Short mmCIF file of C-alpha atoms and ligand atoms in Angstrom, two decimals:
data_model
loop_
_atom_site.label_atom_id
_atom_site.label_comp_id
_atom_site.label_asym_id
_atom_site.label_seq_id
_atom_site.Cartn_x
_atom_site.Cartn_y
_atom_site.Cartn_z
CA MET A 1 2.35 -25.82 -22.06
CA PRO A 2 3.45 -24.27 -18.98
CA PRO A 3 5.49 -21.09 -19.11
CA ASP A 4 9.14 -21.64 -17.90
CA LYS A 5 9.43 -18.49 -16.12
CA ILE A 6 6.97 -16.94 -13.64
CA CYS A 7 6.79 -13.77 -11.53
CA LYS A 8 7.28 -14.20 -7.86
CA THR A 9 7.86 -11.40 -4.97
CA VAL A 10 10.93 -11.75 -2.92
CA HIS A 11 11.06 -9.73 0.37
CA GLN A 12 14.33 -8.23 2.07
CA TYR A 13 14.48 -7.01 5.43
CA ASN A 14 16.71 -4.76 7.56
CA LYS A 15 19.29 -6.69 9.70
CA GLU A 16 19.52 -3.81 12.48
CA PRO A 17 16.73 -1.17 13.46
CA VAL A 18 16.80 1.72 10.78
CA PRO A 19 17.97 4.75 12.94
CA ASP A 20 15.47 7.69 13.24
CA GLU A 21 17.28 10.18 11.21
CA ASP A 22 17.87 7.64 8.30
CA MET A 23 14.16 6.67 8.45
CA GLN A 24 13.26 10.42 8.44
CA LYS A 25 15.25 10.68 4.93
CA LEU A 26 13.39 7.77 3.68
CA LEU A 27 9.92 9.27 4.60
CA ASP A 28 10.77 12.44 2.94
CA ILE A 29 10.97 10.41 -0.30
CA ALA A 30 7.73 8.58 0.32
CA GLU A 31 6.10 11.96 1.41
CA ASP A 32 7.19 13.48 -2.10
CA TYR A 33 6.18 10.43 -3.91
CA ARG A 34 2.59 10.43 -2.39
CA LYS A 35 2.40 14.27 -3.30
CA VAL A 36 3.49 13.36 -7.06
CA LYS A 37 1.06 10.65 -7.11
CA ASN A 38 -1.79 13.00 -5.89
CA TYR A 39 -0.92 15.72 -8.32
CA VAL A 40 -1.15 12.97 -11.25
CA TYR A 41 -4.45 12.00 -10.02
CA VAL A 42 -5.70 15.61 -10.19
CA ARG A 43 -4.34 16.59 -13.16
CA PHE A 44 -4.76 13.64 -15.39
CA GLY A 45 -7.46 11.68 -13.58
CA GLY A 46 -10.46 13.28 -14.99
CA ILE A 47 -12.27 12.56 -18.38
CA GLY A 48 -10.45 15.50 -20.28
CA SER A 49 -7.33 13.58 -19.81
CA LEU A 50 -8.72 10.28 -21.23
CA SER A 51 -6.85 10.74 -24.43
CA LYS A 52 -3.60 11.45 -22.67
CA ILE A 53 -3.15 8.43 -20.68
CA TYR A 54 -2.65 5.91 -23.09
CA PRO A 55 0.21 5.13 -23.57
CA GLY A 56 1.42 8.11 -21.40
CA TYR A 57 4.03 9.68 -22.88
CA THR A 58 2.17 13.11 -22.90
CA VAL A 59 1.69 12.62 -19.27
CA GLN A 60 5.39 12.43 -18.72
CA ASN A 61 5.92 15.35 -20.66
CA GLU A 62 3.68 17.66 -19.18
CA MET A 63 4.82 16.49 -15.91
CA THR A 64 8.37 17.35 -16.92
CA ALA A 65 7.32 20.93 -18.16
CA SER A 66 5.36 21.55 -14.93
CA GLY A 67 8.21 22.26 -12.95
CA TYR A 68 6.72 20.41 -9.99
CA ARG A 69 9.86 17.99 -9.50
CA GLU A 70 12.08 21.10 -9.14
CA SER A 71 10.00 22.64 -6.79
CA LEU A 72 9.88 19.36 -4.50
CA GLY A 73 13.58 18.52 -4.99
CA LEU A 74 12.80 15.02 -5.71
CA PRO A 75 15.35 13.14 -7.77
CA ALA A 76 14.15 12.02 -11.26
CA VAL A 77 14.82 8.59 -10.34
CA TYR A 78 11.74 8.77 -7.77
CA PHE A 79 9.67 11.36 -9.60
CA TYR A 80 9.10 9.52 -12.95
CA LEU A 81 8.26 6.28 -10.92
CA ALA A 82 5.83 8.10 -8.83
CA VAL A 83 4.10 9.44 -12.21
CA PHE A 84 3.93 6.12 -13.64
CA ASP A 85 2.78 4.43 -10.43
CA ALA A 86 -0.07 7.13 -10.21
CA LEU A 87 -0.69 6.49 -14.29
CA GLY A 88 -1.15 2.76 -13.70
CA ASP A 89 -3.71 3.56 -11.06
CA ILE A 90 -5.70 5.84 -13.21
CA LYS A 91 -5.84 3.41 -16.03
CA SER A 92 -7.18 1.02 -13.49
CA GLN A 93 -9.60 3.03 -12.25
CA TRP A 94 -10.84 3.50 -15.80
CA THR A 95 -11.02 -0.23 -16.34
CA LYS A 96 -12.84 -0.76 -13.08
CA THR A 97 -15.36 2.06 -13.89
CA LYS A 98 -16.09 0.43 -17.50
CA ALA A 99 -16.34 -3.03 -16.12
CA LYS A 100 -19.12 -1.51 -13.42
CA ILE A 101 -21.00 0.13 -16.32
CA VAL A 102 -21.04 -2.95 -18.54
CA LYS A 103 -22.48 -4.82 -15.61
CA GLN A 104 -25.20 -2.40 -14.97
CA VAL A 105 -26.02 -2.25 -18.92
CA ASN A 106 -26.34 -6.07 -18.90
CA LYS A 107 -28.71 -5.88 -16.07
CA ASN A 108 -30.90 -3.00 -17.33
CA GLU A 109 -34.07 -4.39 -18.76
CA GLY A 110 -34.92 -0.89 -20.15
CA PHE A 111 -32.33 -1.57 -22.90
CA THR A 112 -33.05 -3.53 -26.18
CA GLU A 113 -30.37 -5.87 -27.38
CA LYS A 114 -29.35 -3.23 -29.98
CA GLU A 115 -28.97 -0.47 -27.35
CA LYS A 116 -27.04 -2.69 -25.10
CA HIS A 117 -24.66 -3.51 -28.34
CA TYR A 118 -24.26 0.05 -28.93
CA LEU A 119 -23.12 0.92 -25.35
CA HIS A 120 -20.64 -1.91 -25.27
CA PHE A 121 -19.20 -0.72 -28.33
CA LEU A 122 -18.70 2.73 -26.81
CA LEU A 123 -17.20 1.12 -23.71
CA LYS A 124 -14.92 -1.15 -25.55
CA VAL A 125 -13.39 1.62 -28.18
CA ASN A 126 -11.05 3.85 -26.30
CA ASN A 127 -11.80 6.61 -28.49
CA ALA A 128 -15.28 6.68 -28.87
CA PHE A 129 -15.72 6.47 -24.95
CA GLU A 130 -13.59 9.51 -24.65
CA ALA A 131 -15.40 11.29 -27.24
CA VAL A 132 -18.77 10.50 -25.73
CA LEU A 133 -17.79 11.55 -22.12
CA ASN A 134 -16.18 14.97 -23.71
CA GLN A 135 -19.19 15.64 -26.20
CA LYS A 136 -16.81 15.61 -29.12
CA PRO A 137 -17.55 14.17 -32.33
CA ILE A 138 -16.70 10.09 -32.46
CA GLU A 139 -13.82 9.78 -35.07
CA LEU A 140 -12.76 6.36 -35.89
CA THR A 141 -10.44 4.49 -38.27
CA ALA A 142 -12.64 3.79 -41.51
CA GLN A 143 -13.38 -0.05 -40.80
CA ILE A 144 -14.80 0.74 -37.53
CA GLN A 145 -16.58 3.87 -38.44
CA LYS A 146 -18.56 1.63 -40.69
CA GLN A 147 -19.67 -0.66 -38.11
CA TYR A 148 -20.23 2.15 -35.72
CA LEU A 149 -22.66 3.88 -38.42
CA GLU A 150 -24.38 0.64 -38.75
CA LEU A 151 -25.30 0.53 -34.90
CA THR A 152 -26.22 4.38 -34.63
CA LYS A 153 -29.16 3.81 -37.12
CA GLN A 154 -30.90 1.55 -34.77
CA VAL A 155 -30.52 3.67 -31.67
CA ASP A 156 -31.56 6.79 -29.98
CA THR A 157 -27.75 7.84 -29.51
CA ASP A 158 -28.18 10.99 -27.70
CA ARG A 159 -30.26 9.15 -24.79
CA LEU A 160 -27.69 6.70 -24.64
CA HIS A 161 -24.96 9.07 -24.75
CA ARG A 162 -26.31 10.50 -21.52
CA TYR A 163 -26.79 7.44 -19.94
CA LEU A 164 -22.98 6.57 -20.45
CA CYS A 165 -22.02 9.90 -19.05
CA ARG A 166 -24.25 9.50 -15.91
CA GLN A 167 -23.15 6.14 -15.09
CA THR A 168 -19.49 7.47 -15.49
CA ARG A 169 -20.16 10.42 -13.13
CA LYS A 170 -21.72 7.71 -10.50
CA ASN A 171 -18.97 5.21 -10.99
CA TYR A 172 -15.71 6.92 -11.15
CA VAL A 173 -13.97 7.35 -8.05
CA LYS A 174 -11.67 10.19 -7.79
CA LEU A 175 -8.05 9.03 -6.61
CA HIS A 176 -6.30 10.29 -3.78
CA THR A 177 -3.74 8.74 -1.54
CA ASP A 178 -2.56 9.61 2.20
CA LYS A 179 -0.18 6.95 2.28
CA ALA A 180 3.42 8.11 2.76
CA ASP A 181 5.11 5.00 3.59
CA VAL A 182 6.01 3.60 0.24
CA PHE A 183 7.75 4.08 -2.91
CA SER A 184 9.32 2.59 -5.71
CA ILE A 185 13.02 2.54 -6.60
CA ALA A 186 14.74 2.40 -9.92
CA GLU A 187 17.80 0.57 -10.34
CA ARG A 188 19.79 3.65 -10.70
CA ALA A 189 18.81 4.72 -7.30
CA TYR A 190 20.30 1.91 -5.37
CA ARG A 191 23.56 -0.07 -5.14
CA TYR A 192 23.93 -3.29 -3.00
CA ALA A 193 27.33 -3.56 -1.19
CA ASP A 194 28.80 -4.31 2.24
CA HIS A 195 25.86 -6.72 3.28
CA GLY A 196 23.26 -4.07 2.68
CA ILE A 197 21.74 -1.60 0.22
CA TYR A 198 22.57 2.01 -0.58
CA VAL A 199 19.76 3.96 -1.41
CA SER A 200 19.67 7.40 -2.88
CA ILE A 201 17.89 10.24 -0.97
CA LYS A 202 16.96 13.76 -1.96
CA GLU A 203 20.37 15.39 -0.74
CA LYS A 204 22.27 15.04 -3.67
CA ARG A 205 25.15 12.65 -3.72
CA LYS A 206 24.14 11.22 -0.29
CA ARG A 207 23.00 8.06 0.64
CA VAL A 208 21.23 5.74 3.24
CA PHE A 209 22.80 2.54 4.14
CA ILE A 210 20.59 -0.31 5.30
CA PRO A 211 22.28 -3.32 6.35
CA LEU A 212 19.89 -6.44 5.22
CA THR A 213 19.59 -9.92 6.69
CA ASP A 214 20.32 -11.73 3.41
CA ASN A 215 23.27 -10.89 0.82
CA ASN A 216 20.98 -11.39 -2.26
CA GLN A 217 21.34 -8.70 -4.83
CA TYR A 218 19.00 -7.61 -7.57
CA LYS A 219 18.87 -5.61 -10.60
CA CYS A 220 15.41 -4.34 -11.08
CA GLN A 221 12.81 -1.96 -9.83
CA LEU A 222 12.32 -2.46 -6.12
CA ARG A 223 9.77 -1.38 -3.81
CA MET A 224 10.24 -0.11 -0.33
CA LYS A 225 7.82 -0.13 2.25
CA LEU A 226 8.57 1.59 5.54
CA TYR A 227 7.62 0.95 9.11
CA PRO A 228 8.87 3.92 10.90
CA LYS A 229 7.19 2.66 14.08
CA GLU A 230 8.83 -0.10 14.27
CA ASN A 231 12.28 1.36 12.75
CA ARG A 232 12.05 -1.44 9.97
CA VAL A 233 11.82 -1.47 6.09
CA GLU A 234 10.77 -4.21 3.63
CA ILE A 235 11.90 -4.34 0.30
CA LYS A 236 9.77 -6.08 -2.36
CA VAL A 237 11.35 -7.49 -5.44
CA PRO A 238 9.98 -8.95 -8.21
CA VAL A 239 11.89 -11.98 -9.60
CA ASN A 240 11.34 -14.30 -12.33
CA VAL A 241 11.84 -18.05 -11.08
CA SER A 242 12.01 -21.07 -13.17
CA VAL A 243 9.20 -23.37 -13.16
CA ARG A 244 9.72 -27.01 -12.08
CA SER A 245 8.20 -29.73 -13.69
CA ASN A 246 8.21 -33.09 -11.79
CA ALA A 247 7.94 -36.18 -13.85
CA ASP A 248 6.86 -37.94 -10.70
CA TYR A 249 3.94 -35.66 -9.68
CA LEU A 250 1.09 -37.61 -11.29
CA SER A 251 -1.56 -37.80 -8.60
CA GLN A 252 -5.37 -36.36 -8.66
CA VAL A 253 -5.91 -34.79 -5.41
CA GLY A 254 -9.22 -33.41 -4.14
CA ILE A 255 -8.82 -31.04 -1.16
CA ALA A 256 -10.96 -29.46 1.60
CA MET A 257 -9.47 -26.34 3.62
CA GLY A 258 -10.37 -25.87 7.21
CA LEU A 259 -9.78 -23.36 10.10
CA TYR A 260 -8.63 -26.35 12.56
CA THR A 261 -6.98 -28.64 9.72
CA MET A 262 -5.53 -26.64 7.09
CA VAL A 263 -5.90 -29.16 4.23
CA THR A 264 -7.73 -32.54 4.21
CA THR A 265 -7.41 -34.91 1.03
CA ASP A 266 -9.77 -36.86 -0.75
CA GLU A 267 -7.51 -39.98 0.81
CA GLY A 268 -8.03 -38.58 4.51
CA HIS A 269 -4.28 -37.39 4.73
CA ARG A 270 -3.91 -34.16 6.74
CA TYR A 271 -1.71 -31.32 6.39
CA GLY A 272 -1.53 -28.28 8.77
CA GLU A 273 -3.20 -29.89 11.91
CA GLU A 274 -1.79 -27.24 14.36
CA LEU A 275 -3.44 -24.34 12.28
CA GLY A 276 -6.38 -23.85 14.57
CA ARG A 277 -4.20 -23.72 17.75
CA TYR A 278 -1.77 -21.14 16.02
CA GLN A 279 -4.80 -19.01 14.63
CA LEU A 280 -6.06 -19.04 18.11
CA GLU A 281 -3.28 -18.17 20.06
CA TYR A 282 -2.68 -15.18 17.49
CA SER A 283 -6.31 -14.02 17.52
CA ASP A 284 -6.77 -14.21 21.35
CA TRP A 285 -3.51 -12.32 21.66
CA ILE A 286 -4.68 -9.46 19.36
CA ARG A 287 -8.26 -9.31 21.08
CA ALA A 288 -6.44 -8.96 24.50
CA GLN A 289 -4.07 -6.29 22.99
CA THR A 290 -6.75 -4.35 21.48
CA SER A 291 -8.89 -3.75 24.35
CA SER A 292 -5.83 -3.12 26.72
CA TYR A 293 -4.86 -0.53 24.08
CA ARG A 294 -8.56 1.20 24.33
CA ARG A 295 -7.78 1.38 28.16
CA ASN A 296 -4.71 3.00 27.95
CA LYS A 297 -4.88 4.96 24.60
CA LYS A 298 -2.96 8.03 25.99
CA ASP A 299 -0.09 6.53 27.93
CA ASN A 300 1.18 3.81 25.49
CA PRO A 301 4.87 3.56 25.31
CA GLY A 302 4.53 -0.23 24.55
CA ARG A 303 3.20 0.45 20.92
CA LYS A 304 6.57 -0.64 19.30
CA LYS A 305 6.73 -3.79 21.35
CA TYR A 306 3.39 -4.51 20.32
CA HIS A 307 3.92 -4.31 16.76
CA ALA A 308 7.07 -6.41 17.05
CA LYS A 309 5.30 -8.98 19.01
CA LYS A 310 2.66 -9.15 16.50
CA ARG A 311 4.79 -9.54 13.54
CA ARG A 312 6.38 -12.29 15.24
CA LEU A 313 3.28 -14.28 15.82
CA GLU A 314 2.31 -13.60 12.12
CA GLU A 315 5.62 -14.70 10.77
CA ARG A 316 5.36 -17.82 12.78
CA LEU A 317 1.80 -18.60 11.55
CA HIS A 318 2.80 -18.03 8.01
CA SER A 319 6.08 -20.08 8.23
CA TYR A 320 4.07 -22.88 9.59
CA ILE A 321 1.48 -22.49 6.52
CA ASN A 322 4.17 -22.41 4.04
CA GLN A 323 5.91 -25.40 5.56
CA GLU A 324 2.80 -27.61 5.77
CA LEU A 325 1.82 -26.66 2.05
CA ASN A 326 5.43 -27.51 1.08
CA ARG A 327 4.90 -30.88 2.82
CA PHE A 328 1.47 -31.37 1.07
CA LEU A 329 3.19 -31.21 -2.51
CA ALA A 330 6.05 -33.26 -1.56
CA VAL A 331 4.25 -35.94 -0.19
CA GLU A 332 1.17 -35.88 -2.44
CA LYS A 333 2.95 -35.42 -5.57
CA PRO A 334 -0.08 -33.82 -7.56
CA LYS A 335 -0.51 -33.38 -11.07
CA THR A 336 -3.62 -31.99 -10.43
CA VAL A 337 -5.01 -30.29 -7.26
CA TYR A 338 -9.08 -29.76 -7.13
CA ILE A 339 -10.32 -27.28 -4.65
CA VAL A 340 -13.30 -25.16 -3.94
CA LYS A 341 -13.97 -21.97 -6.03
CA LEU A 342 -14.27 -19.15 -3.37
CA PRO A 343 -17.83 -17.45 -3.18
CA LYS A 344 -17.55 -13.86 -5.36
CA PRO A 345 -17.61 -11.20 -2.86
CA GLN A 346 -21.48 -9.70 -2.57
CA ALA A 347 -22.20 -7.04 -5.15
CA GLY A 348 -22.82 -3.64 -3.14
CA GLY A 349 -20.05 -3.52 -0.80
CA HIS A 350 -19.50 -5.77 2.34
CA ASN A 351 -21.66 -8.69 3.61
CA LYS A 352 -22.21 -7.21 7.12
CA LYS A 353 -22.94 -10.86 8.33
CA ILE A 354 -19.35 -12.00 7.63
CA ASN A 355 -17.12 -11.10 10.23
CA TYR A 356 -13.70 -10.34 9.19
CA THR A 357 -11.71 -11.90 11.54
CA VAL A 358 -8.31 -12.96 11.50
CA ASN A 359 -9.31 -16.50 10.42
CA GLN A 360 -10.87 -14.96 7.22
CA TRP A 361 -7.77 -13.25 6.49
CA GLN A 362 -5.55 -16.18 6.79
CA ARG A 363 -7.74 -18.43 4.33
CA GLY A 364 -7.07 -15.57 1.74
CA TYR A 365 -3.17 -16.02 2.77
CA ILE A 366 -3.16 -19.96 2.33
CA ARG A 367 -5.11 -19.80 -1.11
CA LYS A 368 -2.57 -17.43 -2.33
CA ARG A 369 0.59 -19.34 -1.30
CA LEU A 370 -1.00 -22.70 -2.63
CA THR A 371 -1.50 -20.88 -5.80
CA GLN A 372 1.89 -19.73 -6.16
CA LYS A 373 3.76 -23.00 -4.93
CA CYS A 374 1.45 -24.97 -7.61
CA LYS A 375 2.63 -22.59 -10.25
CA GLU A 376 6.23 -23.05 -9.43
CA GLN A 377 5.76 -26.60 -9.47
CA SER A 378 3.51 -26.58 -12.64
CA VAL A 379 0.68 -28.33 -10.59
CA LYS A 380 -2.61 -27.55 -12.11
CA ILE A 381 -5.17 -26.17 -9.89
CA VAL A 382 -8.86 -26.79 -10.88
CA GLU A 383 -11.48 -24.91 -9.17
CA VAL A 384 -14.86 -26.66 -8.59
CA LEU A 385 -18.22 -25.26 -7.70
CA GLY A 386 -18.96 -25.11 -3.95
CA LYS A 387 -22.97 -25.32 -3.82
CA ASP A 388 -23.68 -27.95 -1.39
CA ILE A 389 -20.43 -29.69 -1.39
CA SER A 390 -20.26 -30.49 2.04
CA ASN A 391 -23.93 -31.52 2.53
CA GLU A 392 -23.79 -33.96 -0.30
CA CYS A 393 -22.80 -37.61 0.15
CA SER A 394 -19.62 -38.76 -1.44
CA GLU A 395 -20.89 -42.28 -1.86
CA CYS A 396 -24.53 -41.85 -3.30
CA GLY A 397 -24.76 -37.96 -3.65
CA ALA A 398 -28.06 -37.76 -1.51
CA ILE A 399 -27.92 -34.92 1.11
CA GLY A 400 -26.78 -35.92 4.35
CA THR A 401 -26.22 -34.26 7.84
CA LYS A 402 -23.36 -32.88 9.72
CA VAL A 403 -22.92 -33.34 13.39
CA GLU A 404 -19.81 -32.62 15.42
CA GLY A 405 -17.55 -32.98 12.32
CA MET A 406 -18.76 -35.94 11.23
CA PHE A 407 -20.99 -36.46 7.91
CA ARG A 408 -23.99 -38.89 7.93
CA CYS A 409 -26.04 -40.12 5.06
CA VAL A 410 -29.61 -40.56 5.72
CA VAL A 411 -30.21 -42.57 2.14
CA CYS A 412 -27.32 -45.32 2.16
CA GLY A 413 -26.06 -44.87 5.70
CA TYR A 414 -22.50 -43.62 4.86
CA GLU A 415 -20.48 -42.20 7.75
CA ILE A 416 -17.50 -40.29 7.37
CA GLU A 417 -15.57 -37.36 8.47
CA GLU A 418 -16.72 -34.08 7.48
CA LYS A 419 -13.60 -32.64 5.60
CA LEU A 420 -13.04 -36.26 4.08
CA ASN A 421 -16.61 -36.25 2.66
CA THR A 422 -16.13 -32.77 1.19
CA ALA A 423 -12.42 -33.26 -0.18
CA ARG A 424 -14.19 -36.52 -1.98
CA ASN A 425 -16.93 -34.71 -3.33
CA VAL A 426 -14.25 -31.96 -4.66
CA LYS A 427 -12.29 -34.52 -6.46
CA LYS A 428 -15.40 -35.97 -8.04
CA ARG A 429 -16.79 -32.55 -9.22
CA GLY A 430 -13.52 -31.69 -10.52
CA GLN A 431 -12.99 -34.83 -12.28
CA GLY A 432 -16.66 -34.78 -13.51
CA ASP A 433 -15.95 -31.54 -15.42
CA GLY A 434 -13.58 -33.70 -17.63
CA SER A 435 -10.83 -31.24 -16.62
ZN1 ZN B 501 -25.23 -41.67 0.61
#
């Protein structure tokens, strides 16, 4: 059963440019917010604090006792959100670290199955992990303790503990942030009125007023992102929206995504045929601007204009993408959409062969939007493996050739537009999986 509510991020924007002095007051909060986060990273980011970060009350209490809030003069409504933001980052940093170590353990051929099993146990049980890293005795609940003792009998625990400590040192990244342009706002720190929003600032009982482009009012924790160079702000609001369920959405659609035509279906319907033109215009303009910026680096009063134009082009591109995705769903009325699974990013950092152009980034945006829109309409997305999917003949399954956007099968002689061939294969693979 699909859930009846899903989370969606809504954006709000300032109607008029935010005056420099108001922007400065918001930047002051963002700067303090950054300082608090870095303080929490340093003080609670290490192995010695592992026992304090779940569930986090200790951190909260210690931060209150530290007197740091008073020394900054940051209102409590911002201070504690910064603390919990940082705490969330620390937790996810530990999660990532453990996941990396699990991978290395699995790959390591020097370990026996029993040794791997023991290491997995340590990585899974919070208390055990923390105790090993801090060289403390491992104390567990009676039930797990028994399981633990069984495991220790079969392995050299000292050696494995040293391994775990070493891998943690290698993989755990100390957190730090230089970003001072974003902060969260608790409900108590803002008020919607007069076609805008009043935001608490560091000065007692003072507010900054920002007129907004819409009259929507929300009651939840907001996120304020500042763009001081452009005198603008963006407010991100997490809202729960009802999922729509459409009784007439019954079709099964395989799609191929492209840079020139955004979506081609297995029946040859196309959506976003202007995508290539829009993207080209955008990336050409960026390239031209970048080189002229390099030439006149010192004397550049036109930066604000640059940012404004860049944003306009980006917004136009995005609204085109969204509009065409809406049209895709409205016309096709799919129950299930089959789509190629994206390849996993290469292990060990970036693949240098891939050029991270504007195009590549839009592909991520399109997928994200399609996924969200499908969720909102209770349309199921099924990902299929992409290996050879554009090289296979959708009639007979043999490997064919692709020339100038056309696919030709040397075995059965089938000729078809390349993207259409891919979309047909996507649907076949999706349905073949029995999904
Ligand atoms: Zn064929």
